[in-house]
Amino acid sequence: MRDRGSNGSDRSDGPGQTGAASLDLNLLRTFLTVYRTGSFTAAARLLGLSQPTVTTQIRSLERQLGRELFERQARGVTPAPYADELAARIVEPLDSLAAVAGPAGNGDGSAAEPVHLAGPAELLSRCVLPGLAPLVERGVRLRITPGLTEPLLEDLRAGRHDLVIATFRPRGRALTALPLNDEEFVLVASPAWAERIGAPAQMAAALHGVPLVAYADDLPIVRRYWRHVFGRRLVRQPAVTMPDLNAVKAAIAGGVGFSVLPRYLCTEELASGALVLLHDPDDPPINTAFLAQRPGTSGNPHVALVRDHLLRAAADW
């Protein structure tokens, strides 16, 4: 960008100082999408462009700015230092413009696009789905996908979902994530097994001969409980594994053995006596779930409705 100095002569801002306002908005949109997703491929999907087109646009922008914006990595790209500065300058005006110029039809009585929500199957079925009536009454359409957090976040970055309930805080700067709720883990068994085990001073040792039912062979939830509550490493093989916590709960209630479950998933069974709490530590292990949103500003107003509803409802889960 060039302007007039005090003596009336042209003055150049120098290499790399081109003002964002003088650049092609399409190039800036492409840059911001790559910056947020951390991938040319994911950005191309979101923008409806080919990957070579995205690459060409980024190179064109780099030439105009006289700066390198991204460094290629084995998986995706990493922003160069100047990219952080540029993103900070353009994110608010571009997001505001996207909100104003969102998909036509949302304000003229036509239906908004469905909101794509994903998360752990058990949390979705137990906590989210029963509370959807207010959203549906407002005309919100939902497409819900259960799954594991890591692949769901990859799909979120690629634009396949609008919102993801994640069991850990997403890494990187591409996704906006807000704390949703804390889930407490509890050690449970059937009444028959609880009677046989009793209330020993050393619960960890007392469970040594009791069959263990788990979500997976690597015992992710049970190992965490053992380390946090008993201060020791759990070394044993599960008797039964099933990648569905509802199925694990059913097996435990049927008398198969013991397991560790999120409290929200077995509140009713604990109240009715179908399951028994084997141990009640002063400091139970807790995991925070996060609500992650697709990069960029969605032109679908129902995404914000669903997000705000989930954030409010999570207090009662």
Short mmCIF file of N, CA and C in Angstrom, two decimals, residues 116-121 124 143-148 152 155 160-161 163-164:
data_model
loop_
_atom_site.label_atom_id
_atom_site.label_comp_id
_atom_site.label_asym_id
_atom_site.label_seq_id
_atom_site.Cartn_x
_atom_site.Cartn_y
_atom_site.Cartn_z
N HIS A 116 -25.51 -30.03 12.44
CA HIS A 116 -24.83 -31.32 12.59
C HIS A 116 -24.09 -31.33 13.92
N LEU A 117 -24.59 -32.16 14.84
CA LEU A 117 -24.05 -32.27 16.19
C LEU A 117 -23.50 -33.68 16.39
N ALA A 118 -22.33 -33.78 17.02
CA ALA A 118 -21.72 -35.08 17.25
C ALA A 118 -21.15 -35.14 18.67
N GLY A 119 -20.96 -36.37 19.17
CA GLY A 119 -20.41 -36.54 20.51
C GLY A 119 -20.46 -37.99 20.95
N PRO A 120 -20.10 -38.26 22.19
CA PRO A 120 -20.16 -39.63 22.71
C PRO A 120 -21.59 -40.16 22.70
N ALA A 121 -21.76 -41.39 22.26
CA ALA A 121 -23.11 -41.96 22.12
C ALA A 121 -23.87 -41.93 23.44
N LEU A 124 -24.94 -38.36 24.43
CA LEU A 124 -25.99 -37.91 23.52
C LEU A 124 -27.34 -38.54 23.88
N ARG A 143 -28.98 -33.22 12.88
CA ARG A 143 -28.41 -34.47 12.38
C ARG A 143 -27.31 -34.85 13.37
N ILE A 144 -27.55 -35.92 14.14
CA ILE A 144 -26.71 -36.25 15.28
C ILE A 144 -25.87 -37.49 14.96
N THR A 145 -24.58 -37.40 15.26
CA THR A 145 -23.64 -38.48 14.96
C THR A 145 -22.89 -38.87 16.22
N PRO A 146 -22.99 -40.14 16.65
CA PRO A 146 -22.19 -40.59 17.79
C PRO A 146 -20.80 -41.02 17.34
N GLY A 147 -19.84 -40.96 18.27
CA GLY A 147 -18.50 -41.40 17.91
C GLY A 147 -17.48 -41.02 18.95
N LEU A 148 -16.21 -41.36 18.67
CA LEU A 148 -15.10 -41.03 19.55
C LEU A 148 -14.61 -39.61 19.27
N LEU A 152 -14.10 -37.35 15.57
CA LEU A 152 -15.15 -36.35 15.43
C LEU A 152 -14.57 -34.94 15.31
N ASP A 155 -13.33 -34.45 11.84
CA ASP A 155 -14.45 -34.16 10.95
C ASP A 155 -14.96 -32.73 11.16
N ARG A 160 -17.49 -31.23 8.51
CA ARG A 160 -18.57 -32.21 8.42
C ARG A 160 -19.57 -32.09 9.56
N HIS A 161 -19.18 -31.43 10.65
CA HIS A 161 -20.07 -31.17 11.77
C HIS A 161 -20.07 -29.68 12.07
N LEU A 163 -21.06 -28.75 15.50
CA LEU A 163 -20.74 -28.76 16.92
C LEU A 163 -20.33 -30.18 17.32
N VAL A 164 -19.35 -30.29 18.20
CA VAL A 164 -18.92 -31.59 18.71
C VAL A 164 -18.78 -31.48 20.23
#
